[in-house]
């Protein structure tokens, strides 16, 4: 591995020590980075000045995930079972609706832009589809009829695969990864993985996924043409006791693992070849995001941002040439 670069910038401000979620908002008018912290505040950073431009402080529950919809609404998922919906009024975000689905979870919600809905974790291993029109749970993925349903445990992570016939991958506490058909509320395939899976990502172009857990192992899996999930390989990471976040870059060249000890470990996505270890953070990494387009303020075609328990955001321009 070559010597890793220094971060392009570190964002700190007056954020809480725990920053749980990040979201880029890049267009011809603005270059912003949204950060949700442990006190419930959403900080909106202007990347042209590297200063906080706005703060949304309408809740006290930690912000676990952030989404912007096709209608440009801002969706904030909070730790204690709350979804807040903000609408833009001139240049300010205004809280429009707050929905309490009464289930406390660490699992991140998933936006379903085609359905104008959000996937949320619910009790009893259930995943719900929360409509952003009615603000009600319109449908569920309920595993109670499965013979092994009592072994699934809590919903730990999920990902919508709209490119794969509108299916959803869900990882459960007991060590099961299920591929659901949302239209039929039916399980298409299952795969046994490490217990306590913390995070996974999936690339529909390669039909390949990567999963991290409360262990040193990275598990690579694939989806076959018949939708069957299959284990591909396992890589054990040295001096790692847990992986909290995995994120495949939009160009599908790199995957980054955020570890419990604060390290960011970069691998080539196709062959999982180690590329770099970034040691800027000193505590668990909670989120890693990439810009979907060029960020003019940083003069980079794909900017990576990472954050976590230490309360600041590291900005990286790495392997973009």
Coordinates of N, CA and C in Angstrom, one line a residue, residues 70-232:
X70 N -37.1 13.2 -4.2 CA -37.2 13.8 -5.6 C -37.9 15.1 -5.5
X71 N -38.7 15.3 -4.5 CA -39.5 16.6 -4.3 C -38.7 17.6 -3.5
X72 N -37.4 17.2 -3.3 CA -36.4 18.0 -2.5 C -36.9 18.2 -1.0
X73 N -37.7 17.3 -0.5 CA -37.9 17.3 0.9 C -36.7 16.7 1.6
X74 N -36.4 17.1 2.9 CA -35.4 16.5 3.7 C -36.0 15.6 4.7
X75 N -35.6 14.4 4.7 CA -36.1 13.4 5.6 C -35.0 13.1 6.7
X76 N -35.4 13.2 8.0 CA -34.4 12.9 9.1 C -35.0 11.7 9.9
X77 N -34.2 10.6 9.9 CA -34.6 9.5 10.8 C -33.9 9.6 12.1
X78 N -34.7 9.6 13.2 CA -34.1 9.7 14.5 C -34.1 8.4 15.3
X79 N -33.2 8.3 16.2 CA -33.0 7.1 17.0 C -34.2 6.5 17.6
X80 N -35.1 7.3 18.2 CA -36.2 6.8 19.0 C -37.5 6.7 18.2
X81 N -37.4 6.2 16.9 CA -38.6 5.9 16.2 C -39.3 7.1 15.6
X82 N -38.6 8.1 15.2 CA -39.2 9.3 14.7 C -38.7 9.6 13.3
X83 N -39.6 10.0 12.3 CA -39.2 10.5 11.0 C -39.7 11.9 10.9
X84 N -38.7 12.8 10.7 CA -39.1 14.2 10.5 C -39.0 14.6 9.0
X85 N -40.0 15.3 8.5 CA -40.0 15.7 7.1 C -39.9 17.2 7.1
X86 N -38.9 17.7 6.4 CA -38.7 19.2 6.2 C -39.0 19.6 4.8
X87 N -39.6 20.8 4.6 CA -39.8 21.3 3.3 C -39.0 22.7 3.2
X88 N -38.6 23.0 2.0 CA -37.8 24.2 1.8 C -38.8 25.4 1.6
X89 N -38.7 26.4 2.4 CA -39.5 27.6 2.3 C -38.5 28.8 2.0
X90 N -38.5 29.2 0.7 CA -37.5 30.1 0.2 C -36.1 29.5 0.5
X91 N -35.3 30.0 1.4 CA -34.0 29.5 1.6 C -33.8 28.7 2.9
X92 N -35.0 28.5 3.6 CA -34.9 27.8 4.9 C -35.7 26.5 5.0
X93 N -35.2 25.6 5.7 CA -35.9 24.3 5.9 C -36.9 24.5 7.1
X94 N -38.2 24.1 6.8 CA -39.2 24.2 7.8 C -39.7 22.8 8.1
X95 N -39.8 22.5 9.4 CA -40.4 21.2 9.8 C -41.8 21.1 9.4
X96 N -42.2 20.1 8.5 CA -43.5 20.0 8.0 C -44.3 18.9 8.7
X97 N -43.6 17.8 9.0 CA -44.3 16.7 9.6 C -43.4 15.9 10.5
X98 N -43.9 15.4 11.6 CA -43.1 14.5 12.4 C -43.9 13.2 12.7
X99 N -43.3 12.1 12.3 CA -44.1 10.8 12.5 C -43.3 9.9 13.5
X100 N -44.0 9.5 14.5 CA -43.5 8.6 15.5 C -44.0 7.2 15.3
X101 N -43.1 6.3 14.8 CA -43.5 4.9 14.5 C -43.2 4.0 15.7
X102 N -42.7 4.6 16.8 CA -42.7 4.0 18.1 C -41.8 2.7 18.1
X103 N -40.7 2.8 17.5 CA -39.7 1.6 17.6 C -38.3 2.2 17.6
X104 N -37.6 1.9 18.6 CA -36.2 2.4 18.8 C -35.2 1.4 18.2
X105 N -34.4 1.9 17.3 CA -33.5 1.0 16.6 C -32.2 1.7 16.1
X106 N -31.2 0.9 15.9 CA -29.9 1.5 15.4 C -29.9 1.3 13.8
X107 N -30.9 0.6 13.3 CA -30.9 0.3 11.8 C -31.3 1.6 11.1
X108 N -30.5 1.9 10.0 CA -30.8 3.0 9.2 C -32.0 2.8 8.2
X109 N -32.8 3.8 8.1 CA -33.9 3.8 7.1 C -33.3 3.8 5.7
X110 N -34.2 3.5 4.7 CA -33.8 3.5 3.3 C -34.9 4.2 2.5
X111 N -34.5 5.2 1.7 CA -35.4 5.9 0.9 C -35.9 5.1 -0.3
X112 N -37.2 5.1 -0.6 CA -37.7 4.5 -1.8 C -38.3 5.6 -2.7
X113 N -37.5 6.3 -3.5 CA -38.0 7.4 -4.2 C -39.1 7.1 -5.2
X114 N -39.0 5.9 -5.8 CA -40.0 5.5 -6.8 C -41.4 5.3 -6.2
X115 N -41.4 4.9 -4.9 CA -42.6 4.7 -4.2 C -43.0 5.9 -3.3
X116 N -42.2 6.9 -3.3 CA -42.4 8.1 -2.4 C -42.6 7.5 -0.9
X117 N -41.7 6.7 -0.5 CA -41.8 6.1 0.8 C -40.4 5.9 1.4
X118 N -40.4 5.4 2.7 CA -39.2 5.2 3.4 C -39.3 3.8 4.0
X119 N -38.3 2.9 3.9 CA -38.2 1.7 4.6 C -37.7 1.9 6.0
X120 N -38.4 1.4 7.0 CA -38.1 1.6 8.4 C -38.1 0.3 9.2
X121 N -37.2 0.1 10.2 CA -37.2 -1.1 11.0 C -38.3 -1.0 12.0
X122 N -38.9 -2.2 12.2 CA -40.0 -2.3 13.2 C -39.7 -3.5 14.1
X123 N -40.6 -3.7 15.1 CA -40.4 -4.7 16.1 C -40.7 -6.1 15.4
X124 N -40.2 -7.1 16.1 CA -40.5 -8.5 15.7 C -39.9 -8.8 14.3
X125 N -38.7 -8.3 14.0 CA -38.0 -8.5 12.8 C -38.7 -8.0 11.5
X126 N -39.6 -7.1 11.7 CA -40.4 -6.6 10.6 C -39.8 -5.3 10.0
X127 N -39.9 -5.2 8.7 CA -39.5 -4.0 8.0 C -40.8 -3.3 7.4
X128 N -41.0 -2.1 7.7 CA -42.2 -1.4 7.2 C -41.9 -0.4 6.1
X129 N -42.9 -0.2 5.2 CA -42.8 0.8 4.2 C -43.7 2.0 4.6
X130 N -43.0 3.1 5.0 CA -43.7 4.3 5.5 C -44.0 5.3 4.3
X131 N -45.2 5.5 4.0 CA -45.6 6.4 2.9 C -45.3 7.8 3.3
X132 N -44.7 8.5 2.4 CA -44.5 10.0 2.6 C -45.7 10.8 2.1
X133 N -46.7 10.1 1.6 CA -48.0 10.8 1.3 C -49.0 10.7 2.4
X134 N -49.2 9.5 2.9 CA -50.1 9.3 4.0 C -49.5 9.3 5.4
X135 N -48.2 9.2 5.4 CA -47.4 9.1 6.7 C -47.8 7.9 7.6
X136 N -48.2 6.9 6.9 CA -48.6 5.6 7.5 C -47.8 4.5 7.0
X137 N -47.7 3.4 7.8 CA -47.0 2.2 7.3 C -48.0 1.4 6.4
X138 N -47.7 1.5 5.1 CA -48.7 1.0 4.1 C -48.5 -0.5 3.9
X139 N -47.3 -1.1 4.1 CA -47.0 -2.5 3.9 C -45.8 -2.9 4.7
X140 N -45.7 -4.2 4.9 CA -44.6 -4.7 5.7 C -43.9 -5.9 5.1
X141 N -42.7 -6.2 5.5 CA -42.0 -7.4 5.2 C -41.9 -8.2 6.5
X142 N -42.8 -9.1 6.6 CA -43.0 -9.8 7.9 C -42.6 -11.2 7.8
X143 N -41.5 -11.6 8.5 CA -41.0 -13.0 8.4 C -41.6 -14.0 9.4
X144 N -42.7 -13.6 10.0 CA -43.3 -14.5 11.1 C -43.7 -15.9 10.6
X145 N -44.0 -16.0 9.3 CA -44.4 -17.3 8.7 C -43.2 -18.2 8.4
X146 N -42.0 -17.7 8.5 CA -40.8 -18.5 8.2 C -40.5 -19.4 9.3
X147 N -40.0 -20.6 9.0 CA -39.8 -21.6 10.1 C -38.7 -21.2 11.0
X148 N -37.8 -20.3 10.6 CA -36.7 -19.8 11.4 C -36.9 -18.4 11.9
X149 N -38.1 -17.9 11.9 CA -38.4 -16.5 12.2 C -37.9 -16.1 13.6
X150 N -38.1 -17.1 14.6 CA -37.7 -16.8 16.0 C -36.2 -16.7 16.2
X151 N -35.4 -17.0 15.1 CA -34.0 -16.9 15.2 C -33.4 -15.7 14.5
X152 N -34.2 -14.9 13.9 CA -33.8 -13.8 13.1 C -33.3 -12.7 14.0
X153 N -34.0 -12.3 15.0 CA -33.7 -11.2 15.9 C -33.9 -9.8 15.2
X154 N -33.3 -8.8 15.8 CA -33.6 -7.4 15.3 C -33.1 -7.2 13.9
X155 N -33.8 -6.3 13.2 CA -33.3 -5.9 11.9 C -32.1 -5.0 12.1
X156 N -31.0 -5.3 11.5 CA -29.7 -4.6 11.7 C -29.4 -3.6 10.6
X157 N -29.6 -4.0 9.4 CA -29.3 -3.2 8.2 C -30.1 -3.6 7.0
X158 N -30.4 -2.7 6.1 CA -31.2 -3.1 4.9 C -30.8 -2.2 3.8
X159 N -31.1 -2.6 2.5 CA -30.8 -1.9 1.4 C -31.8 -2.2 0.3
X160 N -32.4 -1.1 -0.3 CA -33.3 -1.2 -1.4 C -32.6 -1.5 -2.7
X161 N -33.0 -2.5 -3.4 CA -32.4 -2.8 -4.7 C -33.5 -2.6 -5.8
X162 N -33.7 -1.3 -6.1 CA -34.8 -1.0 -7.1 C -34.3 -1.5 -8.5
X163 N -33.0 -1.7 -8.7 CA -32.5 -2.2 -10.0 C -32.7 -3.7 -10.1
X164 N -33.1 -4.3 -9.1 CA -33.3 -5.8 -9.1 C -34.7 -6.1 -8.8
X165 N -35.6 -5.7 -9.7 CA -37.0 -6.0 -9.6 C -37.7 -5.5 -8.3
X166 N -37.1 -4.4 -7.8 CA -37.7 -3.8 -6.6 C -37.6 -4.6 -5.3
X167 N -36.5 -5.4 -5.2 CA -36.3 -6.2 -4.1 C -35.6 -5.4 -3.0
X168 N -35.5 -6.1 -1.8 CA -34.9 -5.4 -0.6 C -34.0 -6.5 0.1
X169 N -32.8 -6.2 0.4 CA -31.9 -7.0 1.2 C -32.0 -6.6 2.7
X170 N -32.2 -7.5 3.6 CA -32.3 -7.2 5.0 C -31.4 -8.1 5.8
X171 N -30.5 -7.6 6.6 CA -29.7 -8.3 7.5 C -30.2 -8.3 8.9
X172 N -30.2 -9.5 9.6 CA -30.8 -9.7 10.9 C -29.7 -10.0 11.9
X173 N -30.0 -9.7 13.1 CA -29.1 -9.9 14.3 C -28.6 -11.3 14.4
X174 N -29.5 -12.3 14.1 CA -29.1 -13.7 14.3 C -28.1 -14.2 13.3
X175 N -27.8 -13.4 12.2 CA -26.9 -13.9 11.2 C -27.6 -14.4 10.0
X176 N -28.6 -13.7 9.5 CA -29.3 -14.1 8.3 C -29.4 -12.9 7.4
X177 N -29.2 -13.1 6.1 CA -29.4 -12.0 5.1 C -30.5 -12.5 4.2
X178 N -31.6 -11.8 4.1 CA -32.8 -12.2 3.3 C -33.0 -11.3 2.2
X179 N -33.3 -11.8 1.0 CA -33.7 -11.1 -0.1 C -35.2 -11.1 -0.3
X180 N -35.8 -10.0 -0.1 CA -37.3 -9.9 -0.1 C -37.8 -9.4 -1.5
X181 N -38.9 -9.9 -1.9 CA -39.7 -9.4 -3.0 C -40.8 -8.5 -2.4
X182 N -40.6 -7.2 -2.5 CA -41.5 -6.2 -1.9 C -42.9 -6.4 -2.4
X183 N -43.1 -6.7 -3.6 CA -44.5 -6.8 -4.2 C -45.3 -7.9 -3.6
X184 N -44.6 -9.0 -3.3 CA -45.3 -10.2 -2.9 C -45.1 -10.5 -1.4
X185 N -44.3 -9.7 -0.7 CA -44.0 -9.9 0.7 C -43.5 -11.3 0.9
X186 N -42.5 -11.7 0.0 CA -42.0 -13.1 0.0 C -40.5 -13.1 -0.1
X187 N -39.9 -14.1 0.6 CA -38.4 -14.2 0.6 C -38.0 -15.0 -0.6
X188 N -37.1 -14.3 -1.4 CA -36.6 -15.0 -2.6 C -35.4 -15.8 -2.3
X189 N -34.6 -15.4 -1.4 CA -33.3 -16.2 -1.1 C -32.8 -15.8 0.3
X190 N -32.0 -16.6 0.9 CA -31.4 -16.3 2.2 C -30.0 -16.8 2.2
X191 N -29.2 -16.2 3.1 CA -27.8 -16.5 3.2 C -27.4 -16.4 4.7
X192 N -26.7 -17.4 5.2 CA -26.2 -17.3 6.6 C -24.9 -16.5 6.6
X193 N -24.9 -15.5 7.5 CA -23.7 -14.7 7.6 C -23.3 -14.6 9.1
X194 N -22.2 -13.8 9.4 CA -21.8 -13.6 10.8 C -23.0 -13.1 11.6
X195 N -23.0 -13.5 12.9 CA -24.0 -12.9 13.8 C -23.7 -11.4 14.0
X196 N -24.7 -10.7 14.4 CA -24.6 -9.2 14.6 C -24.0 -8.5 13.4
X197 N -24.6 -8.7 12.2 CA -24.1 -7.9 11.1 C -24.4 -6.4 11.3
X198 N -23.5 -5.6 11.2 CA -23.6 -4.1 11.5 C -23.9 -3.3 10.2
X199 N -23.5 -3.8 9.1 CA -23.5 -3.0 7.9 C -23.3 -3.8 6.6
X200 N -23.9 -3.4 5.5 CA -23.5 -4.0 4.2 C -23.8 -3.1 3.1
X201 N -23.2 -3.3 2.0 CA -23.5 -2.5 0.8 C -23.6 -3.5 -0.4
X202 N -24.3 -3.1 -1.5 CA -24.5 -4.0 -2.6 C -24.4 -3.2 -3.9
X203 N -23.7 -3.8 -4.9 CA -23.5 -3.2 -6.2 C -24.3 -4.0 -7.2
X204 N -25.4 -3.5 -7.7 CA -26.3 -4.2 -8.6 C -25.6 -4.4 -10.0
X205 N -24.6 -3.6 -10.3 CA -23.9 -3.8 -11.6 C -23.1 -5.1 -11.6
X206 N -22.5 -5.4 -10.5 CA -21.7 -6.6 -10.4 C -22.5 -7.7 -9.7
X207 N -23.6 -7.4 -9.2 CA -24.4 -8.3 -8.4 C -23.6 -8.9 -7.2
X208 N -22.9 -8.0 -6.6 CA -21.9 -8.4 -5.5 C -22.2 -7.5 -4.3
X209 N -22.1 -8.1 -3.1 CA -22.3 -7.3 -1.9 C -21.1 -7.6 -0.9
X210 N -21.1 -6.7 0.1 CA -20.0 -6.9 1.1 C -20.7 -6.6 2.5
X211 N -20.4 -7.4 3.5 CA -21.0 -7.3 4.8 C -20.0 -7.3 5.9
X212 N -20.2 -6.4 6.9 CA -19.3 -6.3 8.0 C -20.1 -6.5 9.3
X213 N -19.5 -7.0 10.3 CA -20.2 -7.4 11.5 C -19.3 -7.0 12.8
X214 N -19.8 -7.5 13.9 CA -19.0 -7.2 15.2 C -17.9 -8.2 15.3
X215 N -17.1 -8.2 14.2 CA -15.9 -9.1 14.2 C -14.9 -8.5 13.2
X216 N -13.8 -9.3 13.0 CA -12.8 -8.8 12.1 C -13.0 -9.2 10.6
X217 N -14.2 -9.8 10.3 CA -14.4 -10.4 9.0 C -15.2 -9.5 8.1
X218 N -14.7 -9.4 6.8 CA -15.5 -8.9 5.7 C -16.0 -10.0 4.9
X219 N -17.3 -10.1 4.7 CA -17.9 -11.2 3.9 C -18.4 -10.7 2.5
X220 N -17.9 -11.3 1.5 CA -18.3 -11.0 0.1 C -19.3 -12.0 -0.3
X221 N -20.4 -11.5 -0.8 CA -21.5 -12.4 -1.4 C -21.9 -11.9 -2.7
X222 N -22.6 -12.8 -3.5 CA -23.1 -12.5 -4.8 C -24.5 -12.9 -4.9
X223 N -25.2 -12.3 -5.9 CA -26.5 -12.7 -6.2 C -26.5 -13.3 -7.6
X224 N -27.0 -14.5 -7.8 CA -27.0 -15.2 -9.0 C -28.2 -14.8 -9.9
X225 N -28.2 -15.1 -11.2 CA -29.3 -14.7 -12.0 C -30.7 -15.2 -11.5
X226 N -30.7 -16.3 -10.8 CA -32.0 -16.8 -10.3 C -32.4 -16.1 -8.9
X227 N -31.6 -15.1 -8.5 CA -31.8 -14.3 -7.3 C -31.2 -15.1 -6.0
X228 N -30.6 -16.2 -6.2 CA -30.0 -16.9 -5.1 C -28.8 -16.2 -4.6
X229 N -28.7 -16.1 -3.3 CA -27.6 -15.4 -2.6 C -26.5 -16.5 -2.3
X230 N -25.3 -16.2 -2.6 CA -24.2 -17.1 -2.5 C -23.0 -16.5 -1.8
X231 N -22.3 -17.2 -0.9 CA -21.1 -16.7 -0.3 C -20.0 -16.8 -1.3
X232 N -19.2 -15.7 -1.4 CA -18.1 -15.7 -2.4 C -16.7 -15.9 -1.7

